[in-house]
PDB file of C-alpha atoms and ligand atoms in Angstrom:
ATOM      1  CA  MET A  94      23.225 -64.153  24.252  1.00  0.00           C
ATOM      2  CA  THR A  95      23.875 -62.016  21.188  1.00  0.00           C
ATOM      3  CA  ALA A  96      25.951 -58.958  22.068  1.00  0.00           C
ATOM      4  CA  ARG A  97      24.291 -55.828  20.688  1.00  0.00           C
ATOM      5  CA  VAL A  98      26.919 -53.214  19.907  1.00  0.00           C
ATOM      6  CA  MET A  99      26.393 -49.623  18.814  1.00  0.00           C
ATOM      7  CA  ILE A 100      29.338 -47.952  17.049  1.00  0.00           C
ATOM      8  CA  LEU A 101      29.064 -44.174  16.891  1.00  0.00           C
ATOM      9  CA  ASN A 102      31.231 -41.863  14.811  1.00  0.00           C
ATOM     10  CA  GLY A 103      31.459 -38.135  15.329  1.00  0.00           C
ATOM     11  CA  PRO A 104      31.998 -35.105  13.131  1.00  0.00           C
ATOM     12  CA  ASN A 105      33.921 -35.209   9.877  1.00  0.00           C
ATOM     13  CA  LEU A 106      34.484 -38.959   9.954  1.00  0.00           C
ATOM     14  CA  ASN A 107      32.154 -39.208   6.941  1.00  0.00           C
ATOM     15  CA  LEU A 108      35.136 -37.732   5.037  1.00  0.00           C
ATOM     16  CA  LEU A 109      37.515 -40.557   5.929  1.00  0.00           C
ATOM     17  CA  GLY A 110      39.498 -41.737   2.939  1.00  0.00           C
ATOM     18  CA  VAL A 111      38.946 -38.428   1.177  1.00  0.00           C
ATOM     19  CA  ARG A 112      41.267 -36.040   3.098  1.00  0.00           C
ATOM     20  CA  GLU A 113      44.405 -36.303   5.251  1.00  0.00           C
ATOM     21  CA  PRO A 114      45.275 -39.950   4.424  1.00  0.00           C
ATOM     22  CA  LYS A 115      48.657 -39.579   6.203  1.00  0.00           C
ATOM     23  CA  ILE A 116      46.865 -39.201   9.542  1.00  0.00           C
ATOM     24  CA  TYR A 117      43.658 -41.168   9.053  1.00  0.00           C
ATOM     25  CA  GLY A 118      44.508 -43.615   6.233  1.00  0.00           C
ATOM     26  CA  SER A 119      42.741 -44.068   2.921  1.00  0.00           C
ATOM     27  CA  THR A 120      39.889 -46.303   4.078  1.00  0.00           C
ATOM     28  CA  SER A 121      36.375 -44.866   3.812  1.00  0.00           C
ATOM     29  CA  LEU A 122      33.857 -45.014   6.644  1.00  0.00           C
ATOM     30  CA  ALA A 123      31.719 -47.329   4.496  1.00  0.00           C
ATOM     31  CA  ALA A 124      34.668 -49.747   4.218  1.00  0.00           C
ATOM     32  CA  ILE A 125      35.222 -49.560   7.990  1.00  0.00           C
ATOM     33  CA  GLU A 126      31.547 -50.384   8.511  1.00  0.00           C
ATOM     34  CA  ALA A 127      31.850 -53.379   6.152  1.00  0.00           C
ATOM     35  CA  ASN A 128      34.894 -54.656   8.122  1.00  0.00           C
ATOM     36  CA  CYS A 129      32.979 -54.227  11.381  1.00  0.00           C
ATOM     37  CA  ARG A 130      29.945 -56.077   9.999  1.00  0.00           C
ATOM     38  CA  ALA A 131      32.157 -59.005   8.912  1.00  0.00           C
ATOM     39  CA  GLU A 132      33.811 -59.102  12.353  1.00  0.00           C
ATOM     40  CA  ALA A 133      30.477 -58.814  14.180  1.00  0.00           C
ATOM     41  CA  GLU A 134      29.184 -61.800  12.231  1.00  0.00           C
ATOM     42  CA  LYS A 135      32.262 -63.848  13.222  1.00  0.00           C
ATOM     43  CA  LEU A 136      31.755 -62.836  16.864  1.00  0.00           C
ATOM     44  CA  GLY A 137      28.008 -63.532  16.789  1.00  0.00           C
ATOM     45  CA  ALA A 138      27.270 -59.899  17.660  1.00  0.00           C
ATOM     46  CA  SER A 139      24.651 -57.568  16.206  1.00  0.00           C
ATOM     47  CA  LEU A 140      25.828 -54.171  15.055  1.00  0.00           C
ATOM     48  CA  CYS A 141      24.404 -50.689  14.712  1.00  0.00           C
ATOM     49  CA  PHE A 142      26.945 -48.408  12.957  1.00  0.00           C
ATOM     50  CA  ARG A 143      26.256 -44.670  12.659  1.00  0.00           C
ATOM     51  CA  GLN A 144      27.923 -41.320  11.981  1.00  0.00           C
ATOM     52  CA  SER A 145      26.761 -37.778  12.629  1.00  0.00           C
ATOM     53  CA  ASN A 146      28.267 -34.317  12.431  1.00  0.00           C
ATOM     54  CA  HIS A 147      25.823 -33.126  15.115  1.00  0.00           C
ATOM     55  CA  GLU A 148      26.336 -33.376  18.871  1.00  0.00           C
ATOM     56  CA  GLY A 149      22.606 -33.622  19.676  1.00  0.00           C
ATOM     57  CA  GLN A 150      22.144 -36.482  17.237  1.00  0.00           C
ATOM     58  CA  LEU A 151      24.988 -38.425  18.846  1.00  0.00           C
ATOM     59  CA  ILE A 152      23.421 -37.789  22.273  1.00  0.00           C
ATOM     60  CA  ASP A 153      20.001 -39.006  21.042  1.00  0.00           C
ATOM     61  CA  TRP A 154      21.633 -42.206  19.747  1.00  0.00           C
ATOM     62  CA  ILE A 155      23.377 -42.762  23.113  1.00  0.00           C
ATOM     63  CA  HIS A 156      19.970 -42.421  24.818  1.00  0.00           C
ATOM     64  CA  GLU A 157      18.519 -44.889  22.293  1.00  0.00           C
ATOM     65  CA  ALA A 158      21.367 -47.304  23.085  1.00  0.00           C
ATOM     66  CA  ARG A 159      20.140 -47.467  26.716  1.00  0.00           C
ATOM     67  CA  GLU A 160      17.208 -49.517  25.353  1.00  0.00           C
ATOM     68  CA  THR A 161      18.737 -51.254  22.337  1.00  0.00           C
ATOM     69  CA  SER A 162      22.441 -51.937  22.931  1.00  0.00           C
ATOM     70  CA  ASP A 163      24.670 -53.770  25.394  1.00  0.00           C
ATOM     71  CA  ALA A 164      27.809 -51.765  24.631  1.00  0.00           C
ATOM     72  CA  ILE A 165      28.912 -48.601  22.867  1.00  0.00           C
ATOM     73  CA  ILE A 166      32.071 -47.999  20.870  1.00  0.00           C
ATOM     74  CA  ILE A 167      32.462 -44.315  20.119  1.00  0.00           C
ATOM     75  CA  ASN A 168      34.875 -42.274  18.054  1.00  0.00           C
ATOM     76  CA  PRO A 169      33.733 -38.853  19.251  1.00  0.00           C
ATOM     77  CA  ALA A 170      36.250 -37.140  16.910  1.00  0.00           C
ATOM     78  CA  GLY A 171      36.433 -33.379  17.652  1.00  0.00           C
ATOM     79  CA  TYR A 172      33.757 -33.623  20.366  1.00  0.00           C
ATOM     80  CA  SER A 173      36.231 -35.676  22.434  1.00  0.00           C
ATOM     81  CA  PHE A 174      37.917 -32.453  23.484  1.00  0.00           C
ATOM     82  CA  THR A 175      34.887 -30.236  24.018  1.00  0.00           C
ATOM     83  CA  SER A 176      31.689 -32.089  24.850  1.00  0.00           C
ATOM     84  CA  VAL A 177      30.548 -32.330  28.460  1.00  0.00           C
ATOM     85  CA  ALA A 178      27.072 -33.096  27.037  1.00  0.00           C
ATOM     86  CA  LEU A 179      28.358 -36.227  25.295  1.00  0.00           C
ATOM     87  CA  LEU A 180      30.200 -37.218  28.477  1.00  0.00           C
ATOM     88  CA  ASP A 181      26.985 -36.789  30.519  1.00  0.00           C
ATOM     89  CA  ALA A 182      24.977 -38.891  28.047  1.00  0.00           C
ATOM     90  CA  LEU A 183      27.542 -41.702  28.174  1.00  0.00           C
ATOM     91  CA  LYS A 184      27.458 -41.628  31.994  1.00  0.00           C
ATOM     92  CA  MET A 185      23.772 -42.597  31.748  1.00  0.00           C
ATOM     93  CA  PHE A 186      24.568 -45.699  29.681  1.00  0.00           C
ATOM     94  CA  ASP A 187      24.960 -48.801  31.869  1.00  0.00           C
ATOM     95  CA  GLY A 188      27.063 -51.076  29.638  1.00  0.00           C
ATOM     96  CA  PRO A 189      30.709 -50.950  28.598  1.00  0.00           C
ATOM     97  CA  VAL A 190      31.900 -47.935  26.599  1.00  0.00           C
ATOM     98  CA  ILE A 191      35.061 -48.004  24.490  1.00  0.00           C
ATOM     99  CA  GLU A 192      36.471 -44.736  23.197  1.00  0.00           C
ATOM    100  CA  LEU A 193      38.226 -45.144  19.883  1.00  0.00           C
ATOM    101  CA  HIS A 194      40.527 -42.943  17.825  1.00  0.00           C
ATOM    102  CA  ILE A 195      42.116 -43.905  14.540  1.00  0.00           C
ATOM    103  CA  SER A 196      45.189 -41.774  15.175  1.00  0.00           C
ATOM    104  CA  ASN A 197      47.347 -41.673  18.298  1.00  0.00           C
ATOM    105  CA  ILE A 198      45.909 -38.499  19.791  1.00  0.00           C
ATOM    106  CA  HIS A 199      48.823 -38.283  22.261  1.00  0.00           C
ATOM    107  CA  SER A 200      51.420 -37.914  19.528  1.00  0.00           C
ATOM    108  CA  ARG A 201      49.563 -35.005  17.934  1.00  0.00           C
ATOM    109  CA  ASP A 202      49.119 -31.313  18.800  1.00  0.00           C
ATOM    110  CA  ALA A 203      48.387 -30.562  22.468  1.00  0.00           C
ATOM    111  CA  ILE A 204      44.732 -29.657  21.694  1.00  0.00           C
ATOM    112  CA  TYR A 205      44.165 -33.384  20.970  1.00  0.00           C
ATOM    113  CA  HIS A 206      45.774 -34.690  24.159  1.00  0.00           C
ATOM    114  CA  HIS A 207      42.917 -34.486  26.661  1.00  0.00           C
ATOM    115  CA  SER A 208      39.683 -36.250  25.788  1.00  0.00           C
ATOM    116  CA  LYS A 209      36.810 -35.448  28.152  1.00  0.00           C
ATOM    117  CA  ILE A 210      35.177 -38.715  27.059  1.00  0.00           C
ATOM    118  CA  SER A 211      37.986 -40.900  28.482  1.00  0.00           C
ATOM    119  CA  ALA A 212      36.628 -40.303  32.023  1.00  0.00           C
ATOM    120  CA  VAL A 213      33.639 -42.527  31.253  1.00  0.00           C
ATOM    121  CA  ALA A 214      35.313 -45.031  28.913  1.00  0.00           C
ATOM    122  CA  GLY A 215      36.171 -48.489  30.241  1.00  0.00           C
ATOM    123  CA  ALA A 216      38.915 -48.600  27.618  1.00  0.00           C
ATOM    124  CA  VAL A 217      40.512 -46.232  25.134  1.00  0.00           C
ATOM    125  CA  ILE A 218      41.972 -47.458  21.851  1.00  0.00           C
ATOM    126  CA  CYS A 219      44.025 -45.071  19.735  1.00  0.00           C
ATOM    127  CA  GLY A 220      46.744 -45.216  17.136  1.00  0.00           C
ATOM    128  CA  LEU A 221      45.840 -48.560  15.563  1.00  0.00           C
ATOM    129  CA  GLY A 222      44.471 -46.922  12.449  1.00  0.00           C
ATOM    130  CA  VAL A 223      41.123 -48.160  11.153  1.00  0.00           C
ATOM    131  CA  HIS A 224      41.971 -51.658  12.470  1.00  0.00           C
ATOM    132  CA  GLY A 225      41.158 -50.177  15.882  1.00  0.00           C
ATOM    133  CA  TYR A 226      37.457 -50.580  15.089  1.00  0.00           C
ATOM    134  CA  VAL A 227      37.786 -54.369  14.740  1.00  0.00           C
ATOM    135  CA  VAL A 228      39.949 -54.549  17.877  1.00  0.00           C
ATOM    136  CA  ALA A 229      37.339 -52.518  19.778  1.00  0.00           C
ATOM    137  CA  LEU A 230      34.563 -54.863  18.636  1.00  0.00           C
ATOM    138  CA  GLN A 231      36.517 -57.933  19.753  1.00  0.00           C
ATOM    139  CA  ALA A 232      37.290 -56.274  23.089  1.00  0.00           C
ATOM    140  CA  VAL A 233      33.737 -55.190  23.800  1.00  0.00           C
ATOM    141  CA  VAL A 234      32.283 -58.608  22.987  1.00  0.00           C
ATOM    142  CA  HIS A 235      34.903 -60.106  25.302  1.00  0.00           C
ATOM    143  CA  MET A 236      33.948 -57.567  28.007  1.00  0.00           C
ATOM    144  CA  LEU A 237      30.318 -58.640  27.667  1.00  0.00           C
ATOM    145  CA  GLY A 238      31.414 -62.266  28.085  1.00  0.00           C
ATOM    146  CA  SER A 239      29.582 -63.416  24.988  1.00  0.00           C
ATOM    147  CA  VAL A 240      32.322 -64.489  22.568  1.00  0.00           C
ATOM    148  CA  SER A 241      30.843 -67.035  20.172  1.00  0.00           C
ATOM    149  CA  LYS A 242      32.400 -70.491  20.683  1.00  0.00           C
ATOM    150  CA  SER A 243      31.867 -71.506  17.038  1.00  0.00           C
TER     151      SER A 243
HETATM  152  O1  CA2 B 302      41.919 -40.254  15.177  1.00  0.00           O
HETATM  153  C1  CA2 B 302      40.702 -40.136  15.323  1.00  0.00           C
HETATM  154  O2  CA2 B 302      39.908 -41.036  15.084  1.00  0.00           O
HETATM  155  C2  CA2 B 302      40.137 -38.783  15.777  1.00  0.00           C
HETATM  156  O3  CA2 B 302      39.033 -39.011  16.657  1.00  0.00           O
HETATM  157  C3  CA2 B 302      39.682 -38.022  14.552  1.00  0.00           C
HETATM  158  C4  CA2 B 302      39.247 -36.602  14.840  1.00  0.00           C
HETATM  159  C5  CA2 B 302      40.266 -35.837  15.658  1.00  0.00           C
HETATM  160  O4  CA2 B 302      39.704 -34.604  16.078  1.00  0.00           O
HETATM  161  C6  CA2 B 302      40.707 -36.622  16.862  1.00  0.00           C
HETATM  162  O5  CA2 B 302      41.775 -35.912  17.439  1.00  0.00           O
HETATM  163  C7  CA2 B 302      41.183 -38.009  16.527  1.00  0.00           C
HETATM  164  C8  CA2 B 302      39.022 -35.793  13.573  1.00  0.00           C
HETATM  165  C9  CA2 B 302      38.209 -36.469  12.547  1.00  0.00           C
HETATM  166  C10 CA2 B 302      38.374 -35.707  11.286  1.00  0.00           C
HETATM  167  O6  CA2 B 302      38.045 -36.564  10.235  1.00  0.00           O
HETATM  168  C11 CA2 B 302      38.623 -36.336   9.049  1.00  0.00           C
HETATM  169  C12 CA2 B 302      38.344 -37.248   8.078  1.00  0.00           C
HETATM  170  C13 CA2 B 302      38.917 -37.106   6.858  1.00  0.00           C
HETATM  171  C14 CA2 B 302      39.757 -36.051   6.599  1.00  0.00           C
HETATM  172  C15 CA2 B 302      40.020 -35.135   7.570  1.00  0.00           C
HETATM  173  C16 CA2 B 302      39.451 -35.275   8.815  1.00  0.00           C
END
């Protein structure tokens, strides 16, 4: 079975590589997507990779994933700390959910310490930089039990 993974990115992540490289690195979101596509191919997984600055759009994509995807990896960015609506949408998704942050949110200001989304995540990855995306993909394919033997 091919694992179908949706990777969702929240607000401002379209600016990765442009601002605050000390916290988020200098890799663009397009380069992260390319890394994920290469890893998905190695793992025999199919990938849908998206970013939006709008909460409702992210929620619509989570609803779409109920029909099209086996797992969700989400970097909810600033919505991690505010969005009950995103949390509710993820609760309605049946497959594994991994919450991902590039930075270690626990070593930052207190406003970044409590993610509402973690309550519904099977796993939380943070602090691995942009490599966290590849680690999350490997983990979620493993969770689905469909690691390619080739
Ligand atoms: O570390 C992460 O991946 C975060 O989810 C990023 C969020 C932040 O609110 C979370 O605490 C941790 C912020 C994303 C902002 O994206 C930027 C991209 C480029 C330059 C500045 C911000």
